[in-house]
Short mmCIF file of C-alpha atoms in Angstrom, two decimals:
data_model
loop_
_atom_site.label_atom_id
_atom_site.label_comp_id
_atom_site.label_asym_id
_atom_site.label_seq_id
_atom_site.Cartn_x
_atom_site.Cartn_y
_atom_site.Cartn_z
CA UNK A 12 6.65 6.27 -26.23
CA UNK A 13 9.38 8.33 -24.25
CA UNK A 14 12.25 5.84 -23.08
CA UNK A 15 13.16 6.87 -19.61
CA UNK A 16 16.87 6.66 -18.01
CA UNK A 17 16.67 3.22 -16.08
CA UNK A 18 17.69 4.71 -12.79
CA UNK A 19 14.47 7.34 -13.43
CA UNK A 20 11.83 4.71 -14.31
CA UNK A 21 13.24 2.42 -11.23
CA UNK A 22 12.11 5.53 -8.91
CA UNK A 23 9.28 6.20 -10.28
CA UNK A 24 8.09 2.49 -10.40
CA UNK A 25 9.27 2.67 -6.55
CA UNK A 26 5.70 4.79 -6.21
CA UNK A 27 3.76 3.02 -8.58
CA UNK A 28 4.31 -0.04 -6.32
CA UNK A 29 3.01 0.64 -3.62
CA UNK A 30 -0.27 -0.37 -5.60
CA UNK A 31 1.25 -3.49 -7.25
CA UNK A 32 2.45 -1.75 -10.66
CA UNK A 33 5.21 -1.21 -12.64
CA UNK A 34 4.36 1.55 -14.78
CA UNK A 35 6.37 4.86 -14.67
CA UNK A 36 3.44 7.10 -15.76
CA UNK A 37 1.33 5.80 -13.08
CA UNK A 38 4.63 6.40 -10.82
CA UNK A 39 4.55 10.02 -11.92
CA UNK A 40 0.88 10.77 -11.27
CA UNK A 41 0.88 9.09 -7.92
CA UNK A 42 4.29 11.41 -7.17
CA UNK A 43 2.05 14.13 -8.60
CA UNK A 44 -1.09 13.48 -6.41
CA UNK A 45 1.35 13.48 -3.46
CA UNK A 46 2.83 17.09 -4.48
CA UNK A 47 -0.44 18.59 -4.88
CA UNK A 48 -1.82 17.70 -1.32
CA UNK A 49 1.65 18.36 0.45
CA UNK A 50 5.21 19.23 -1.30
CA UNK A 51 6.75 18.02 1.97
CA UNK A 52 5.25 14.64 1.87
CA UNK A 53 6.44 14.19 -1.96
CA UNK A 54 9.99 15.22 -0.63
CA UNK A 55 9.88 12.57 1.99
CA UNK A 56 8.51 9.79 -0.35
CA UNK A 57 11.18 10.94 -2.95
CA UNK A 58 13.93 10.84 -0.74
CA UNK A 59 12.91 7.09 0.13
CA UNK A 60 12.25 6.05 -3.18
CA UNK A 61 15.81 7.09 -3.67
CA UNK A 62 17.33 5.52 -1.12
CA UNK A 63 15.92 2.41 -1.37
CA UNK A 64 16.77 1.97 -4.93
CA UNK A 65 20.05 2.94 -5.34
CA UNK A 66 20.83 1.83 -1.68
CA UNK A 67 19.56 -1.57 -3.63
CA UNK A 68 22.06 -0.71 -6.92
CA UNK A 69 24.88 0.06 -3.97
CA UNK A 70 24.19 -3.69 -2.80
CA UNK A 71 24.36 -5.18 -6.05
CA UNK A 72 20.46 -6.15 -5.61
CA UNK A 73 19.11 -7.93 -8.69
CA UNK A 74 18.79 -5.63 -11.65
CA UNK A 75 15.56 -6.70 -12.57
CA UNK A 76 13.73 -5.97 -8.85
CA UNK A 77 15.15 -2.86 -8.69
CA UNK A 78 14.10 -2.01 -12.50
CA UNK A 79 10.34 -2.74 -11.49
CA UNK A 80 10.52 -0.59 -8.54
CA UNK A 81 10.54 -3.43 -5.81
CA UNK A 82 13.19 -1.97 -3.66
CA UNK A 83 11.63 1.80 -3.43
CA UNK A 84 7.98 1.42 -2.42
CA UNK A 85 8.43 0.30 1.20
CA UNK A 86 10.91 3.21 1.98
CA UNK A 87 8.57 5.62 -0.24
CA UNK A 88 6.03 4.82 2.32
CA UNK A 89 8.44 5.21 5.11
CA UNK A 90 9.45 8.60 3.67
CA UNK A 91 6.13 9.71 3.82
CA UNK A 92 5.03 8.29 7.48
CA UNK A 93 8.31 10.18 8.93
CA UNK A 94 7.26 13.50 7.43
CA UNK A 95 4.01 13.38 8.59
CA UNK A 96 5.33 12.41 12.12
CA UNK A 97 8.60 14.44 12.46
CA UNK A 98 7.86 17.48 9.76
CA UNK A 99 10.57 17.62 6.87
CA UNK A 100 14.17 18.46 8.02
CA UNK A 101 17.53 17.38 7.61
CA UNK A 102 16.96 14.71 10.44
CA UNK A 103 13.84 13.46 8.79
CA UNK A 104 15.51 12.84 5.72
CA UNK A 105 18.57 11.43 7.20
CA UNK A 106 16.22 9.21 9.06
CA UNK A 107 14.37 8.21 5.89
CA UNK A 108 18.15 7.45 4.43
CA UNK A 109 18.68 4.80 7.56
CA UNK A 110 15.42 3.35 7.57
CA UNK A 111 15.76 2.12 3.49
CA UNK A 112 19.38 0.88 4.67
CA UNK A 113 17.15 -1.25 6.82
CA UNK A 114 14.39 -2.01 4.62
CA UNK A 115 16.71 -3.66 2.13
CA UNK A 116 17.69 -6.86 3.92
CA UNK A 117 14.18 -7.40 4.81
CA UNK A 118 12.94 -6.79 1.30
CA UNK A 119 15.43 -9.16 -0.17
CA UNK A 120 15.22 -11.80 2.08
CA UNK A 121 11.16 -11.71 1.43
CA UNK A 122 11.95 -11.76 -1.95
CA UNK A 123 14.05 -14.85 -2.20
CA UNK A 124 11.77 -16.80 -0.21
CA UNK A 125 8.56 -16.16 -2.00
CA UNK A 126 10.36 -17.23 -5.39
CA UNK A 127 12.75 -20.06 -3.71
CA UNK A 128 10.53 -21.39 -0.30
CA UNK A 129 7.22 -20.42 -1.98
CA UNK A 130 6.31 -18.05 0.95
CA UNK A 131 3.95 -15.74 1.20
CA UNK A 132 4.19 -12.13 -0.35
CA UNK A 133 5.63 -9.32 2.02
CA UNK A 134 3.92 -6.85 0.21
CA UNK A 135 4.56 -4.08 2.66
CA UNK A 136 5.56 -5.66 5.48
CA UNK A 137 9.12 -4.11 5.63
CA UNK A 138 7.15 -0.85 6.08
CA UNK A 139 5.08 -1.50 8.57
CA UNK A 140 6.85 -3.46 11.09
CA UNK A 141 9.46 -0.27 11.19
CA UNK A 142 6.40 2.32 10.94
CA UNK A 143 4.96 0.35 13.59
CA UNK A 144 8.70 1.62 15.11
CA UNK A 145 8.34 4.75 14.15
CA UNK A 146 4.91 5.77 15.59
CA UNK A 147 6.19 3.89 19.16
CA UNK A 148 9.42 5.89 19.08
CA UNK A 149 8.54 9.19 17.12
CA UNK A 150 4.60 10.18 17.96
CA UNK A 151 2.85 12.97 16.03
CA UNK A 152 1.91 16.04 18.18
CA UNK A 153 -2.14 15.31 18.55
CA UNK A 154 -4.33 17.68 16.57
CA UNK A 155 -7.69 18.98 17.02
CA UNK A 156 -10.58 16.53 15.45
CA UNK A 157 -11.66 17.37 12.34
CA UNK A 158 -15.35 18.40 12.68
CA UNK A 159 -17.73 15.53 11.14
CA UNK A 160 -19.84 16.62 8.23
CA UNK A 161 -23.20 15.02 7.60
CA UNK A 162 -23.99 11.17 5.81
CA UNK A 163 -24.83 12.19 2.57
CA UNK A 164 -24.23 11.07 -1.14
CA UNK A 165 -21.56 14.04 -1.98
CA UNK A 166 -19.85 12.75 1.33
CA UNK A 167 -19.64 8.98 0.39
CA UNK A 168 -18.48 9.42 -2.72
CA UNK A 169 -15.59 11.68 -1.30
CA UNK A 170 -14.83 9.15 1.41
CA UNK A 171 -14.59 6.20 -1.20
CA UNK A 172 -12.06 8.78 -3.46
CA UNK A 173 -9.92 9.57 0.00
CA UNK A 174 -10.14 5.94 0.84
CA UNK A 175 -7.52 5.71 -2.10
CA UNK A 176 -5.83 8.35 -1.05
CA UNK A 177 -5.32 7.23 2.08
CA UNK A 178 -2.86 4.67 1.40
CA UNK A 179 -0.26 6.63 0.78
CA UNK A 180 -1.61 9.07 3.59
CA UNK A 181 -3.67 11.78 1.48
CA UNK A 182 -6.70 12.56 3.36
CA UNK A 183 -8.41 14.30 0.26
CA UNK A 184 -10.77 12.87 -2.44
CA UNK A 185 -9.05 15.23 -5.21
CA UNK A 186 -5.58 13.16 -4.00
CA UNK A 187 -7.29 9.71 -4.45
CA UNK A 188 -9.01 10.47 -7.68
CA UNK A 189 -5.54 11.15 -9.19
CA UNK A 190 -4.02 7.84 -7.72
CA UNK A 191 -7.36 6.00 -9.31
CA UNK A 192 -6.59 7.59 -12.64
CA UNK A 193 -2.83 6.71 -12.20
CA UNK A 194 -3.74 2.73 -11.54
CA UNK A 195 -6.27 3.00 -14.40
CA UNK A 196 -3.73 3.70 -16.65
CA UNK A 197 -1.27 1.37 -15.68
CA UNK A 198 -4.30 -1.86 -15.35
CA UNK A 199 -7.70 -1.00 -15.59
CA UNK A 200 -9.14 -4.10 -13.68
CA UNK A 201 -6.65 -3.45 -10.82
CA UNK A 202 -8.59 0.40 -10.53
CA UNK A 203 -12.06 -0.92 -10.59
CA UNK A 204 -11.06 -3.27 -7.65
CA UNK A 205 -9.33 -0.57 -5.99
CA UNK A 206 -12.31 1.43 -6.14
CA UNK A 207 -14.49 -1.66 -5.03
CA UNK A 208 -12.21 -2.35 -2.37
CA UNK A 209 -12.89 1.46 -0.84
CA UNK A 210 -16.28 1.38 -1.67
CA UNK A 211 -16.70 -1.88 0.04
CA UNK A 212 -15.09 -1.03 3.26
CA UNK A 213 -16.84 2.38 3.16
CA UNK A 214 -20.63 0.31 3.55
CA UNK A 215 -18.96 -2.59 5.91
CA UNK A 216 -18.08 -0.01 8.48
CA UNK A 217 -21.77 1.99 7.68
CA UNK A 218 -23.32 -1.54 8.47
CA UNK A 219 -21.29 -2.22 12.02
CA UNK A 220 -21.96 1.16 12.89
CA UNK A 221 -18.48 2.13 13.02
CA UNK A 222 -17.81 6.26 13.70
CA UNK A 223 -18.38 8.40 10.49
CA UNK A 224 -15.16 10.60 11.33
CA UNK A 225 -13.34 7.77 10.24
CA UNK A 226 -15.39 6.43 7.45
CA UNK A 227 -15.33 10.08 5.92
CA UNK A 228 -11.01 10.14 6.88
CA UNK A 229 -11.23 7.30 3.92
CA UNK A 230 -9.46 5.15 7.16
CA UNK A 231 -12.17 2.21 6.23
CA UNK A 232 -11.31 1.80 2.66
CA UNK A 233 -7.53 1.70 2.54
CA UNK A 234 -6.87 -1.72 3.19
CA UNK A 235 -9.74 -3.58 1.79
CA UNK A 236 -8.90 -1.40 -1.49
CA UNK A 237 -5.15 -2.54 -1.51
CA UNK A 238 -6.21 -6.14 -0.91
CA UNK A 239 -8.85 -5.99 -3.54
CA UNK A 240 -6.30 -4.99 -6.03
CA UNK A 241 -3.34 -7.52 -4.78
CA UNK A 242 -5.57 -10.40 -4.58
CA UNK A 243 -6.96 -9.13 -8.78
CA UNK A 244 -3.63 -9.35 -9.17
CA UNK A 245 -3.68 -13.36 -9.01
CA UNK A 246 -7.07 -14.72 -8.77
CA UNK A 247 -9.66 -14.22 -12.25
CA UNK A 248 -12.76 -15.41 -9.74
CA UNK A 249 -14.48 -12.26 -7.91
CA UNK A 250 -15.22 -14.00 -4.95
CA UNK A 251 -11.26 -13.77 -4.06
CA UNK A 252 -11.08 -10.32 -4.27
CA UNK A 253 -14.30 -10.24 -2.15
CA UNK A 254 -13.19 -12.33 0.82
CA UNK A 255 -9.95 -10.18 0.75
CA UNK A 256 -12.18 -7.30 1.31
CA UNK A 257 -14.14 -8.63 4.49
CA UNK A 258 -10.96 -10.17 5.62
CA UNK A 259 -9.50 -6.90 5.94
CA UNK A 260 -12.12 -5.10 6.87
CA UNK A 261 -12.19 -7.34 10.11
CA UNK A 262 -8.69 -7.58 10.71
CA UNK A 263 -8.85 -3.60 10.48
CA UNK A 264 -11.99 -3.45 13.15
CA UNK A 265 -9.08 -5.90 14.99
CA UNK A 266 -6.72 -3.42 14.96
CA UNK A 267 -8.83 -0.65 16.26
CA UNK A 268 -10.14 -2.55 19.34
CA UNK A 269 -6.37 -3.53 20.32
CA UNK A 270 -5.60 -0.20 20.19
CA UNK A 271 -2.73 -0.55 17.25
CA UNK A 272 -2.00 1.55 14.29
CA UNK A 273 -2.99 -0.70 11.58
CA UNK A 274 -1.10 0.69 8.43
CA UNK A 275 -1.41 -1.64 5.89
CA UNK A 276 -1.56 -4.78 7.79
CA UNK A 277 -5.26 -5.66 7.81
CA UNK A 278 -4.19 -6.11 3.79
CA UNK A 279 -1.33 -7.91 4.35
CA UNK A 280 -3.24 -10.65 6.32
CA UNK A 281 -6.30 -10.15 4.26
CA UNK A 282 -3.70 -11.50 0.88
CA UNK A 283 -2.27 -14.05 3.23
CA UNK A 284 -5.77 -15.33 4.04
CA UNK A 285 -6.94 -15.36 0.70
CA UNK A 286 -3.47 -17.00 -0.77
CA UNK A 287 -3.86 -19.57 2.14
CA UNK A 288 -7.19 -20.63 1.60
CA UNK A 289 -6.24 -21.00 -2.59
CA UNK A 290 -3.43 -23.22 -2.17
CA UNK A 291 -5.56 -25.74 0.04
CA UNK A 292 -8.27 -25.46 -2.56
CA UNK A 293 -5.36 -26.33 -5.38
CA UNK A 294 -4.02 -29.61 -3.02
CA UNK A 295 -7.53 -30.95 -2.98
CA UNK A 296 -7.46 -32.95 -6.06
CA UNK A 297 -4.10 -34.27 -5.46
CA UNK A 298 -4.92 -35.74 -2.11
CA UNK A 299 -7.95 -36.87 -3.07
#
């Protein structure tokens, strides 16, 4: 197997984080997937990646996180929310630069109290409490709706595939196919519960009703995908996984009817749930 520089397979596990793996490969493709539905996005995503990790290296961060890509995901995501919102420039970039200076202490402090105060996983919190910033402070021009096309199989299985993609903000099925192949690759159960997880949210959303212009944006499936996959991650039982999905589904359908930009926080509290409700199960026996 090629042997990649250190500081190259630190990026690239930056991207393949942001689905809970450290494999450079599945890094690459998900860099790839990015290029091939919008160069600029990949630039912003890169230049985060970047920053984070050797921002990280600059701050003598542990060798080990930044090795397995810890310290580049949330400012890869970043990189690629402040493209989409401010178009790629010098200022965008610059502004991608800052916001990984910011990440870090946030991302380390998360980090030592999951492994020394047995908190809860940040996940990507870092990056969406400051995207959460970012969409208050820098808002996209509007655009003209997409028109809706008609409920059929073709268009389902398309929505599921962009559902994927839509985690790292591709809205096309070809983009999520790639990042399903890249997961597969790297862990093979992970990808089927990815894929679950956006099928799953897909045919929640179909049951309340919910609009189809969404559902076919692949906006239903993000979250309960990622939480599908995190909560794999941890717990062999399927019904784990499962509750993560419905959790996030409804914390997603609670985002909409506040009016909020949900990112990836319907997972977040979907893992939280789920991690919540396992350690009472595991103090059971000892109280009882």
């Amino acid at each position: 197997m090629l042997r990649l520089p250190r500081h190259v397979s630190a990026v690239l596990n930056g991207f393949s984080q942001i689905f809970l793996q450290a494999h450079p490969l599945c890094g690459l493709l998900i860099a790839l997937a990015i290029a091939l539905h919008t160069p600029a996005l990949l630039a912003g995503a890169l230049a985060g990646a970047l920053a984070g990790t050797f921002g990280a290296a600059a701050l003598g961060r542990s060798r080990a996180d930044i090795d397995c890509g810890l310290y580049g995901y949330n400012s890869a995501l970043l990189g690629v929310l402040i493209v989409l919102q401010l178009g790629l420039s010098a200022f965008s970039l610059g502004l991608i630069a800052c916001a990984a200076l910011l990440i870090d202490p946030l991302q380390t402090r998360l980090l030592a109290g999951l492994r020394e105060r047995q908190w809860l996983p940040g996940f990507t919190l870092p990056f969406v409490l400051l995207g959460w910033l970012v969409l208050t402070l820098l808002p996209a021009p509007t655009g003209t709706p997409a028109s809706v096309a008609p409920i059929d199989a073709q268009a389902l299985a398309f929505a599921i595939a962009t559902g994927i993609g839509q985690v790292i903000f591709l809205d096309q099925p070809l983009a999520g196919l790639l990042v399903l192949v890249a997961v597969w690759l790297a862990d093979r159960r992970a990808a089927r519960w990815l894929l679950a997880g956006s099928a799953a949210g897909l045919g929640i959303d179909l049951l309340f009703g919910a609009a189809h212009g969404p559902i076919l944006a692949g906006l239903a499936g993000y979250n309960p995908a990622l939480a599908a996959l995190a909560v794999s991650q941890v717990q062999r039982s399927a019904w784990a996984p499962l509750l993560a999905i419905v959790a996030a589904v409804l914390a997603r359908l609670a985002f909409d009817r506040l009016g909020l930009p949900p990112l990836t926080m319907p997972f977040i509290l979907a893992c939280w749930l789920v991690a919540l409700a396992a350690r009472r199960v595991r103090r059971q026996p000892e109280n009882a």
